[in-house]
Amino acid sequence: MMEYRPSLPRKCAGWSLIALAPVGGLLPVLPGVVFLALGLFIMRHQYMWAHRGLAWTESRWPDTVAKVEVMETRLILRTRAAWQRTKALGRRLLRQG
């Protein structure tokens, strides 16, 4: 069952990666399949077709998808912690000024 969580930044990032995938397919330097898989991974909670595409990717590379999900969770936690530190620093600076 898909958990629908709309988010404009995730949609923008996912569509950017999917748009970059054909360019990566034409250029020998960029791996187009990786951009496509990452775009689907980012948008898996935005669209049902992306969720189904990721299911195909997960059936093909189950260990890799699990590792990417763990990395995503760590990145989200680190970003939230950094944002909290930045907000606290801003409050301290405003109180002193």
Coordinates of N, CA and C in Angstrom, one line a residue:
M1 N 0.8 -1.2 0.0 CA 0.0 0.0 0.0 C 0.9 1.2 0.0
M2 N 0.5 2.2 -0.8 CA 1.3 3.4 -1.0 C 0.9 4.4 0.1
E3 N 1.9 5.0 0.7 CA 1.6 6.1 1.7 C 1.8 7.4 0.9
Y4 N 0.8 8.2 0.7 CA 0.8 9.4 -0.1 C 1.2 10.6 0.8
R5 N 2.4 11.1 0.5 CA 2.9 12.3 1.3 C 3.3 13.4 0.3
P6 N 2.4 14.3 -0.1 CA 2.8 15.3 -1.1 C 3.8 16.3 -0.5
S7 N 4.8 16.6 -1.4 CA 5.8 17.6 -1.0 C 6.4 18.2 -2.3
L8 N 6.3 19.5 -2.4 CA 6.8 20.2 -3.6 C 8.3 20.1 -3.8
P9 N 9.1 20.2 -2.8 CA 10.6 20.0 -3.0 C 10.9 18.6 -3.5
R10 N 10.2 17.6 -3.0 CA 10.5 16.2 -3.5 C 10.1 16.0 -4.9
K11 N 8.9 16.7 -5.3 CA 8.5 16.6 -6.7 C 9.5 17.3 -7.6
C12 N 10.0 18.4 -7.2 CA 10.9 19.1 -8.0 C 12.2 18.4 -8.2
A13 N 12.7 17.8 -7.1 CA 14.0 17.0 -7.2 C 13.8 15.7 -8.0
G14 N 12.6 15.1 -7.8 CA 12.4 13.9 -8.6 C 12.2 14.1 -10.0
W15 N 11.5 15.1 -10.4 CA 11.3 15.5 -11.8 C 12.6 15.9 -12.5
S16 N 13.5 16.6 -11.7 CA 14.8 17.0 -12.2 C 15.6 15.8 -12.5
L17 N 15.6 14.8 -11.6 CA 16.4 13.6 -11.9 C 15.9 12.8 -13.0
I18 N 14.6 12.7 -13.1 CA 14.0 12.0 -14.3 C 14.3 12.7 -15.6
A19 N 14.3 14.0 -15.6 CA 14.6 14.8 -16.8 C 16.1 14.6 -17.1
L20 N 16.9 14.4 -16.2 CA 18.3 14.2 -16.4 C 18.7 12.8 -16.9
A21 N 17.8 11.9 -16.7 CA 18.1 10.5 -17.1 C 18.3 10.3 -18.6
P22 N 17.5 10.9 -19.5 CA 17.8 10.7 -20.9 C 19.1 11.3 -21.3
V23 N 19.5 12.4 -20.7 CA 20.8 13.1 -21.0 C 21.9 12.1 -20.5
G24 N 21.7 11.5 -19.4 CA 22.7 10.5 -18.9 C 22.7 9.3 -19.8
G25 N 21.6 8.9 -20.4 CA 21.7 7.8 -21.4 C 22.4 8.1 -22.6
L26 N 22.4 9.4 -23.0 CA 23.2 9.8 -24.3 C 24.6 10.1 -24.0
L27 N 25.0 10.6 -22.9 CA 26.4 10.9 -22.6 C 27.0 9.8 -21.9
P28 N 28.2 9.5 -22.2 CA 28.9 8.3 -21.6 C 29.3 8.6 -20.1
V29 N 29.3 9.8 -19.7 CA 29.8 10.2 -18.4 C 28.8 10.0 -17.3
L30 N 27.5 10.3 -17.6 CA 26.4 10.2 -16.7 C 25.6 8.9 -16.8
P31 N 25.4 8.2 -15.7 CA 24.6 7.0 -15.7 C 23.1 7.3 -15.7
G32 N 22.4 7.2 -16.8 CA 21.0 7.6 -16.9 C 20.1 6.7 -16.1
V33 N 20.4 5.4 -16.0 CA 19.6 4.5 -15.2 C 19.6 4.9 -13.7
V34 N 20.7 5.3 -13.2 CA 20.8 5.7 -11.8 C 20.0 6.9 -11.5
F35 N 20.0 7.9 -12.5 CA 19.1 9.1 -12.3 C 17.7 8.7 -12.3
L36 N 17.3 7.8 -13.2 CA 15.9 7.4 -13.3 C 15.5 6.7 -12.0
A37 N 16.3 5.8 -11.5 CA 16.0 5.1 -10.2 C 15.9 6.0 -9.1
L38 N 16.8 7.0 -9.0 CA 16.8 8.0 -7.9 C 15.5 8.9 -8.0
G39 N 15.2 9.3 -9.2 CA 14.0 10.1 -9.4 C 12.7 9.3 -8.9
L40 N 12.6 8.0 -9.3 CA 11.5 7.2 -8.9 C 11.5 7.0 -7.3
F41 N 12.7 6.9 -6.8 CA 12.8 6.7 -5.3 C 12.3 7.9 -4.6
I42 N 12.7 9.1 -5.1 CA 12.3 10.3 -4.4 C 10.8 10.6 -4.6
M43 N 10.2 10.2 -5.7 CA 8.8 10.5 -5.9 C 7.9 9.3 -5.6
R44 N 8.4 8.3 -4.9 CA 7.6 7.1 -4.6 C 6.4 7.4 -3.8
H45 N 6.4 8.4 -3.0 CA 5.3 8.8 -2.1 C 4.5 9.9 -2.7
Q46 N 4.8 10.3 -4.0 CA 4.1 11.3 -4.6 C 3.1 10.8 -5.7
Y47 N 3.5 9.8 -6.4 CA 2.7 9.3 -7.5 C 2.6 7.8 -7.5
M48 N 1.5 7.2 -7.9 CA 1.4 5.7 -7.9 C 2.3 5.1 -9.0
W49 N 2.5 5.7 -10.1 CA 3.3 5.2 -11.2 C 4.8 5.1 -10.7
A50 N 5.2 6.1 -9.9 CA 6.6 6.0 -9.4 C 6.7 4.9 -8.4
H51 N 5.7 4.7 -7.6 CA 5.7 3.6 -6.6 C 5.8 2.3 -7.3
R52 N 5.0 2.1 -8.4 CA 5.1 0.9 -9.1 C 6.5 0.7 -9.8
G53 N 7.1 1.8 -10.3 CA 8.4 1.7 -10.9 C 9.5 1.4 -9.9
L54 N 9.3 1.9 -8.7 CA 10.3 1.5 -7.6 C 10.1 0.1 -7.2
A55 N 8.9 -0.4 -7.3 CA 8.6 -1.8 -6.9 C 9.4 -2.7 -7.9
W56 N 9.4 -2.3 -9.2 CA 10.2 -3.1 -10.2 C 11.7 -3.0 -9.9
T57 N 12.2 -1.8 -9.5 CA 13.6 -1.6 -9.1 C 13.9 -2.4 -7.9
E58 N 13.0 -2.4 -6.9 CA 13.3 -3.2 -5.7 C 13.3 -4.7 -6.0
S59 N 12.5 -5.1 -6.9 CA 12.5 -6.6 -7.2 C 13.8 -6.9 -7.9
R60 N 14.4 -6.0 -8.6 CA 15.6 -6.3 -9.3 C 16.8 -6.1 -8.4
W61 N 16.9 -5.1 -7.6 CA 18.0 -4.8 -6.7 C 17.5 -4.6 -5.3
P62 N 17.1 -5.6 -4.6 CA 16.5 -5.4 -3.2 C 17.4 -4.8 -2.2
D63 N 18.7 -5.3 -2.2 CA 19.6 -4.8 -1.2 C 20.0 -3.4 -1.4
T64 N 20.1 -3.0 -2.7 CA 20.5 -1.6 -3.0 C 19.4 -0.6 -2.6
V65 N 18.1 -1.0 -2.8 CA 17.0 -0.1 -2.5 C 16.9 0.0 -1.0
A66 N 17.2 -1.1 -0.2 CA 17.1 -1.0 1.2 C 18.2 -0.1 1.8
K67 N 19.4 -0.2 1.2 CA 20.5 0.7 1.6 C 20.2 2.2 1.3
V68 N 19.6 2.4 0.1 CA 19.3 3.8 -0.2 C 18.2 4.4 0.8
E69 N 17.2 3.5 1.2 CA 16.2 4.0 2.1 C 16.9 4.3 3.5
V70 N 17.8 3.5 3.9 CA 18.5 3.8 5.2 C 19.3 5.1 5.0
M71 N 20.0 5.3 3.9 CA 20.7 6.6 3.7 C 19.8 7.8 3.6
E72 N 18.6 7.6 3.0 CA 17.6 8.7 3.0 C 17.1 9.1 4.4
T73 N 16.9 8.1 5.2 CA 16.5 8.3 6.6 C 17.5 9.1 7.4
R74 N 18.8 8.6 7.2 CA 19.9 9.3 7.9 C 20.0 10.8 7.4
L75 N 19.9 11.0 6.1 CA 20.0 12.3 5.6 C 18.9 13.2 6.1
I76 N 17.7 12.7 6.2 CA 16.6 13.5 6.7 C 16.8 13.9 8.2
L77 N 17.3 12.9 9.0 CA 17.6 13.2 10.4 C 18.7 14.2 10.5
R78 N 19.7 14.1 9.7 CA 20.8 15.0 9.8 C 20.4 16.4 9.4
T79 N 19.5 16.5 8.3 CA 19.1 17.8 7.9 C 18.2 18.4 8.9
R80 N 17.3 17.7 9.6 CA 16.5 18.2 10.6 C 17.3 18.7 11.8
A81 N 18.3 18.0 12.2 CA 19.2 18.4 13.3 C 20.0 19.6 12.9
A82 N 20.5 19.7 11.7 CA 21.2 20.9 11.3 C 20.3 22.1 11.2
W83 N 19.0 21.9 10.8 CA 18.1 23.0 10.8 C 17.7 23.5 12.2
Q84 N 17.6 22.6 13.1 CA 17.3 23.0 14.5 C 18.5 23.7 15.1
R85 N 19.7 23.3 14.8 CA 20.9 24.1 15.3 C 21.0 25.4 14.6
T86 N 20.6 25.6 13.4 CA 20.6 26.9 12.7 C 19.6 27.8 13.3
K87 N 18.4 27.2 13.6 CA 17.3 28.1 14.2 C 17.8 28.5 15.6
A88 N 18.4 27.6 16.4 CA 18.8 28.0 17.7 C 19.9 29.1 17.7
L89 N 20.8 28.9 16.7 CA 21.9 29.9 16.6 C 21.3 31.3 16.2
G90 N 20.3 31.3 15.3 CA 19.6 32.5 14.9 C 18.9 33.2 16.1
R91 N 18.3 32.4 16.9 CA 17.6 32.9 18.1 C 18.6 33.5 19.0
R92 N 19.7 32.9 19.2 CA 20.7 33.4 20.1 C 21.3 34.7 19.6
L93 N 21.5 34.8 18.3 CA 22.1 36.0 17.7 C 21.1 37.1 17.8
L94 N 19.8 36.9 17.6 CA 18.8 37.9 17.7 C 18.6 38.4 19.1
R95 N 18.8 37.5 20.1 CA 18.7 37.9 21.5 C 19.8 38.8 21.9
Q96 N 21.0 38.5 21.4 CA 22.2 39.3 21.8 C 22.2 40.7 21.1
G97 N 21.7 40.7 19.9 CA 21.7 42.0 19.1 C 20.7 42.9 19.5

